[in-house]
Tab-separated table of C-alpha atoms in Angstrom:
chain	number	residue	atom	x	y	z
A	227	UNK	CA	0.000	0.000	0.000
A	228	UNK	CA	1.420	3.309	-1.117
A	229	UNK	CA	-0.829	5.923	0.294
A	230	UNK	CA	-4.266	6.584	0.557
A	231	UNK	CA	-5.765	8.625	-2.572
A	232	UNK	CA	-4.584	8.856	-6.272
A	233	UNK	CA	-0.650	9.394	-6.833
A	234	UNK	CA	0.341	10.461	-10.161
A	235	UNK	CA	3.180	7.637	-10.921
A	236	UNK	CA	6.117	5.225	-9.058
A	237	UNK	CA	9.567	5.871	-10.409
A	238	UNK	CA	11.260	3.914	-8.823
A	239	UNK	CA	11.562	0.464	-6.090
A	240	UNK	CA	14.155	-0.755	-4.600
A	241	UNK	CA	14.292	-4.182	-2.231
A	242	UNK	CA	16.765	-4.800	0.246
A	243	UNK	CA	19.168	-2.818	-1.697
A	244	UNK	CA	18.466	-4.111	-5.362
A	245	UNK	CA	16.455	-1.636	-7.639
A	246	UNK	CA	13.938	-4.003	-9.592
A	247	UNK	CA	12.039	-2.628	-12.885
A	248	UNK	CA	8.650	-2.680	-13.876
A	249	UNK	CA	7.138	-5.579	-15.131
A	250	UNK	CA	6.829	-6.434	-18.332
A	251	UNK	CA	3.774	-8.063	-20.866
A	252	UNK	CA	5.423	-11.534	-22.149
A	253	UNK	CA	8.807	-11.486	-20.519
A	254	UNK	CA	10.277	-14.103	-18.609
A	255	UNK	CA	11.747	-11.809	-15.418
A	256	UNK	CA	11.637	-14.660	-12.650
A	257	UNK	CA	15.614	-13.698	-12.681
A	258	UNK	CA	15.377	-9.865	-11.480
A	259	UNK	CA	12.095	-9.908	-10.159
A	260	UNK	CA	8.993	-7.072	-11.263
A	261	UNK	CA	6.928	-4.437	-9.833
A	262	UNK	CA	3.044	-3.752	-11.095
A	263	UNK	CA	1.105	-0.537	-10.276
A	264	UNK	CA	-2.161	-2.229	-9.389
A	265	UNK	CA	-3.849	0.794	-8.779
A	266	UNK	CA	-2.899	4.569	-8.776
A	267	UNK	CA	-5.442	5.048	-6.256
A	268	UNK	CA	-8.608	5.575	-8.543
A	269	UNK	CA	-11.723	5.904	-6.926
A	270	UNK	CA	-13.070	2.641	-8.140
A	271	UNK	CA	-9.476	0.995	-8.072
A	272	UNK	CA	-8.575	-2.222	-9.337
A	273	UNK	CA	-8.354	-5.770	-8.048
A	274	UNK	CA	-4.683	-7.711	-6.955
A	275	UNK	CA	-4.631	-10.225	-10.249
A	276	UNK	CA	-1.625	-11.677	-8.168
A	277	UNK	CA	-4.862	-13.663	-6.034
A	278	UNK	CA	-7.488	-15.160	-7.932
A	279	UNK	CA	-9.940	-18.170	-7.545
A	280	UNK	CA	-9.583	-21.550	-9.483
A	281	UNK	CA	-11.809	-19.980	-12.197
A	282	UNK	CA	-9.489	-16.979	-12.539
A	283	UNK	CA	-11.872	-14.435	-10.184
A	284	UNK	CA	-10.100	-12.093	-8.372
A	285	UNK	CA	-10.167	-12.283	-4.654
A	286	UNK	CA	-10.304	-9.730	-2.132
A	287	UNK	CA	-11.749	-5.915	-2.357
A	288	UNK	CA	-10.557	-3.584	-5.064
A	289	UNK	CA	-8.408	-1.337	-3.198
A	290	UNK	CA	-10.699	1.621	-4.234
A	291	UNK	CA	-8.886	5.219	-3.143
A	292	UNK	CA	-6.201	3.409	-2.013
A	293	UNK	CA	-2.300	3.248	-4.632
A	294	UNK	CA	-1.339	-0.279	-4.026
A	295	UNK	CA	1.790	-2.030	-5.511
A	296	UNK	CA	2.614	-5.402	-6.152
A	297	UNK	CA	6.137	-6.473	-6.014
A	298	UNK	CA	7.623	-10.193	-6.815
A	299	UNK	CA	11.441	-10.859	-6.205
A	300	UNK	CA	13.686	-13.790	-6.410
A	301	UNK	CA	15.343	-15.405	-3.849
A	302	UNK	CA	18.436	-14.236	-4.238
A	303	UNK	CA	17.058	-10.573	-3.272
A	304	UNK	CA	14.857	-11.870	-0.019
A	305	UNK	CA	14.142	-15.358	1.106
A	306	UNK	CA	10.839	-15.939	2.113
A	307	UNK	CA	12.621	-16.477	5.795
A	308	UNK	CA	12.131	-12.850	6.712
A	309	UNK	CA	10.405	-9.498	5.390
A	310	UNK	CA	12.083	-7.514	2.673
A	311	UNK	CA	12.835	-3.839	3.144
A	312	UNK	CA	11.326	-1.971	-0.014
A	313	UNK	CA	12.164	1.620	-0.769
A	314	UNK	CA	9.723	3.127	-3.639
A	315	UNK	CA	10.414	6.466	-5.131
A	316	UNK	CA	7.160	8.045	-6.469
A	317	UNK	CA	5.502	11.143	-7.440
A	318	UNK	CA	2.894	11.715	-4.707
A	319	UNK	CA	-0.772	12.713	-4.254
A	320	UNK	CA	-2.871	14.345	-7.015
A	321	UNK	CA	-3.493	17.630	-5.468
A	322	UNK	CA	-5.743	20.566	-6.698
A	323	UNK	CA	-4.825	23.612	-7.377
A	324	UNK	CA	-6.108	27.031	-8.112
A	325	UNK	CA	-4.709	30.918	-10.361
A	326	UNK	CA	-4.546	33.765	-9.249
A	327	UNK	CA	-8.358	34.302	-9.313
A	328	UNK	CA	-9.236	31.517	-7.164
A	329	UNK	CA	-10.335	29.071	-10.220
A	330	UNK	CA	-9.372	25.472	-10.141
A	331	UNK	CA	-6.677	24.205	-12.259
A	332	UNK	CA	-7.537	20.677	-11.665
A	333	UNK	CA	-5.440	17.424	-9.785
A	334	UNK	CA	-1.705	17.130	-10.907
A	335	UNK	CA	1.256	15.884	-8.976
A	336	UNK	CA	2.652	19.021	-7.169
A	337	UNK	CA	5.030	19.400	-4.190
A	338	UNK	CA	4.741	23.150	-3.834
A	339	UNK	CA	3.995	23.472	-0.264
A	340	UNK	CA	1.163	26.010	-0.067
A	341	UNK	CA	-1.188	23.196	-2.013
A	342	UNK	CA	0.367	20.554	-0.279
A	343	UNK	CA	-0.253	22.203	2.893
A	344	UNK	CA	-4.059	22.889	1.610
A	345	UNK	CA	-4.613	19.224	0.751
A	346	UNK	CA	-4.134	18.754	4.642
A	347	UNK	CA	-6.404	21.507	5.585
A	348	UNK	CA	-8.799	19.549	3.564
A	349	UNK	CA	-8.516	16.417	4.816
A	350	UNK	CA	-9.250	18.096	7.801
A	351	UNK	CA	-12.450	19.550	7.166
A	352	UNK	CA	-11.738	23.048	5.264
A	353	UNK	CA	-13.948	23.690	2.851
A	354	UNK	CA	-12.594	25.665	-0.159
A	355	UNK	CA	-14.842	28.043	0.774
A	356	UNK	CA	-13.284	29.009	4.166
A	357	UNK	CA	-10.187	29.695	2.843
A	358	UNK	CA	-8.782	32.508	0.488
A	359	UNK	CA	-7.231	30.674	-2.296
A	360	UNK	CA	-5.801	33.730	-3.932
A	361	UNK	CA	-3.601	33.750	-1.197
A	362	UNK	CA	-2.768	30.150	-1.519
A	363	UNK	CA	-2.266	30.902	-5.315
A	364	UNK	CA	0.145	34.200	-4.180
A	365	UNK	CA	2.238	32.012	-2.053
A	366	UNK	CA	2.169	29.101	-4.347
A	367	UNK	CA	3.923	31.692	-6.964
A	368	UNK	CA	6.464	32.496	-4.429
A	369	UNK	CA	7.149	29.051	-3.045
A	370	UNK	CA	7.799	28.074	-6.930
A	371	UNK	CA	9.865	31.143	-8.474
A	372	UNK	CA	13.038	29.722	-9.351
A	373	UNK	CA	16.333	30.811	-7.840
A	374	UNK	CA	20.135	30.082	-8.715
A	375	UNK	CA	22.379	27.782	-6.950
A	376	UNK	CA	24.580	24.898	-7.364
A	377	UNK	CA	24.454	21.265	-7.125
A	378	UNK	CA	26.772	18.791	-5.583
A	379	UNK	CA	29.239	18.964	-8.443
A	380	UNK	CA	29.624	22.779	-8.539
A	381	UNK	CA	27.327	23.085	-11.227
A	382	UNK	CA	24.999	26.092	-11.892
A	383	UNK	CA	20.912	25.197	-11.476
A	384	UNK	CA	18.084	26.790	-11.038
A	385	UNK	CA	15.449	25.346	-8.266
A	386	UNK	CA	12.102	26.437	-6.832
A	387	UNK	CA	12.535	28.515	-4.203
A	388	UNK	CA	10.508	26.008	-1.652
A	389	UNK	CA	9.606	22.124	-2.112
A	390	UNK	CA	7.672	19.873	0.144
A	391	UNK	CA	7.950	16.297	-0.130
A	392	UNK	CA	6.004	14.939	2.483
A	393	UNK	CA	5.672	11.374	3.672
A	394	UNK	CA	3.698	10.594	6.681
A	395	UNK	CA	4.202	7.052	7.913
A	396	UNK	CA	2.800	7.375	11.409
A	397	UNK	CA	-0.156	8.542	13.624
A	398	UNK	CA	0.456	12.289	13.509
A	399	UNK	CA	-2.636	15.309	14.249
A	400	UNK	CA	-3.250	17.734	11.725
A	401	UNK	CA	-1.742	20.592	13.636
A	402	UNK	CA	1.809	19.110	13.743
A	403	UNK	CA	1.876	17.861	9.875
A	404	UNK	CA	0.781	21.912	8.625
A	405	UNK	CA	3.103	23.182	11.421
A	406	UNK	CA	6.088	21.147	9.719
A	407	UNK	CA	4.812	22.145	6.495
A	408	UNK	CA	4.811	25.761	7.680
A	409	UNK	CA	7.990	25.909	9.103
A	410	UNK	CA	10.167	24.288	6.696
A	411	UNK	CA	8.869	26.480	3.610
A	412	UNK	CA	8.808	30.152	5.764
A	413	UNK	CA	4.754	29.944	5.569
A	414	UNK	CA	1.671	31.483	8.012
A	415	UNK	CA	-1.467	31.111	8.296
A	416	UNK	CA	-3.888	34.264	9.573
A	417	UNK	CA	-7.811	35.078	9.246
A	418	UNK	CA	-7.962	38.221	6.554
A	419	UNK	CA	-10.395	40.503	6.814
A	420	UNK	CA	-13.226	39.053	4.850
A	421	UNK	CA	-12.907	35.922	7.486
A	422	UNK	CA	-11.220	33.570	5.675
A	423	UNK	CA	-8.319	31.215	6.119
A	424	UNK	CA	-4.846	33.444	4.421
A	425	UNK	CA	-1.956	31.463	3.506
A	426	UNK	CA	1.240	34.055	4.102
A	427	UNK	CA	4.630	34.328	3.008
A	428	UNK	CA	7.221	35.321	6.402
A	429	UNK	CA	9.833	37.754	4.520
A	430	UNK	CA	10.961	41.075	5.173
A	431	UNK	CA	8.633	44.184	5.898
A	432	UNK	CA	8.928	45.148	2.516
A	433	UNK	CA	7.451	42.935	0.687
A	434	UNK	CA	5.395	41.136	3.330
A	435	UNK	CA	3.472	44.540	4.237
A	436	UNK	CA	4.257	47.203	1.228
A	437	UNK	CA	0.499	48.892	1.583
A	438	UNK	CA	-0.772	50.145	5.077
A	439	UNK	CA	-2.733	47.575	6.453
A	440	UNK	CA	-6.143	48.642	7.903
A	441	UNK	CA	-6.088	49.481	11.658
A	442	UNK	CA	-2.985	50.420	11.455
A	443	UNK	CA	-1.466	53.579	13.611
A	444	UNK	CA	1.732	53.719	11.653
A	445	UNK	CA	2.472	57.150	9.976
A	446	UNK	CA	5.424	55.973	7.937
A	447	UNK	CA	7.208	52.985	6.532
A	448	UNK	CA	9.476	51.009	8.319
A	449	UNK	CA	12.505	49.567	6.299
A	450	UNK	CA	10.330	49.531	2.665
A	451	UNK	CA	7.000	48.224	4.980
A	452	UNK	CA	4.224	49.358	6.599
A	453	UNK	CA	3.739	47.905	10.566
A	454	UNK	CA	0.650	46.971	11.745
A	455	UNK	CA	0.819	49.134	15.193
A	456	UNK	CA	3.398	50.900	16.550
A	457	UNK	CA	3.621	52.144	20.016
A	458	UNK	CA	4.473	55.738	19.365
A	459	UNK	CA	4.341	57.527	16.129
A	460	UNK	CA	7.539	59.081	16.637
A	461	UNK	CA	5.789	62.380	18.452
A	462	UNK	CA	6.231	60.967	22.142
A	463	UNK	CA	9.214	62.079	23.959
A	464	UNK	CA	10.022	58.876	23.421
A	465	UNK	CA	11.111	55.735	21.079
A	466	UNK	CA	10.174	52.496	20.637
């Protein structure tokens, strides 16, 4: 079992240490062993052809929602004496995402951490409606502007700014997953105005706060930004 929901497509898996390929229509590969996608994860799914009834009926459910893969290996890569360790490299979840305006762009594979981190809210019990997806779509655009750097070998790339690549393998509460989210891609979450959930970019005053937000006392910009209360004006005897 991969993950619960529909993931876009498995690159990679490798057992106890030996990468085996994909399995192959009409090939004898009893030697290095095979991997099968039974299922992306499709809501109606599929059924596990590896167990079937003397008449050739598949048994069990068919794994609707739920990407399941089926792996077969020789001996030489695990006895049956003990449970192989299996490593799968895959591009995740199909997660939805919406422009600038707040319209839906549809499901693709995505780890840009503002939809990634609204996929949780979801599964939560956020309704699209409680949250401001501009903002989402704001931060999403920041999160995936590309920036220069180098690689391991010196070389010069450009990457997104942020990536999430999230793999939850144990009991954890919604708070903690969205914190970690938060936290490793410089991200905050506040109510805006109209009431709704606002996905935030933490960066300097300038561009976090370049128009004078409403309530505020502030007469003048601080460092390119505007604060949201100061407590003097620069009038009392005083500064702050």
């Amino acid at each position: 079992l991969l993950g619960m929901g529909e993931i876009a497509d498995v690159v990679k898996v490798v057992v106890n240490g030996v990468e085996i390929p994909q399995g192959q229509s009409g090939k004898n590969m009893t030697a290095t062993g095979w991997f099968n996608l039974v299922t992306p994860g499709t809501r109606n799914g599929a059924f596990n052809l590896d167990f079937v009834d003397a008449s050739g009926h598949p048994l069990g459910d068919p794994y609707g929602s739920m990407a399941l893969l089926s792996v077969v290996v020789p001996n030489q890569v695990s006895s049956a004496q003990s449970l192989p360790t299996i490593d799968v490299l895959l591009m995740g979840l199909l997660l939805e995402r919406f422009d600038a305006s707040g319209a839906s762009l549809g499901e693709a594979f995505t780890n840009s951490p503002p939809w990634v981190l609204l996929d949780v809210l979801r599964r939560s019990g956020w309704l699209t409606t409680e949250v401001d997806l501009v903002s989402f779509a704001a931060a999403g655009a920041y999160c995936d502007a590309q920036i220069a750097t180098t690689d391991l070998y010196g070389n010069a790339i450009s990457i997104p700014r942020f990536q999430c690549n999230l793999v939850i393998a144990t009991r954890r509460s919604a708070a903690e997953v969205a914190k970690g989210i938060r936290k490793g891609s410089s991200l905050m979450l506040r109510y805006g105005q109209s009431g709704l959930l606002e996905l935030r970019v933490e960066n300097t005053l300038a561009l976090q706060q370049p128009v004078l937000p409403s309530g505020s006392n502030s007469t003048a910009t601080l460092d390119g930004g505007w604060p949201a209360y100061e407590f003097s004006d620069g009038s009392a005897s005083y500064s702050t």
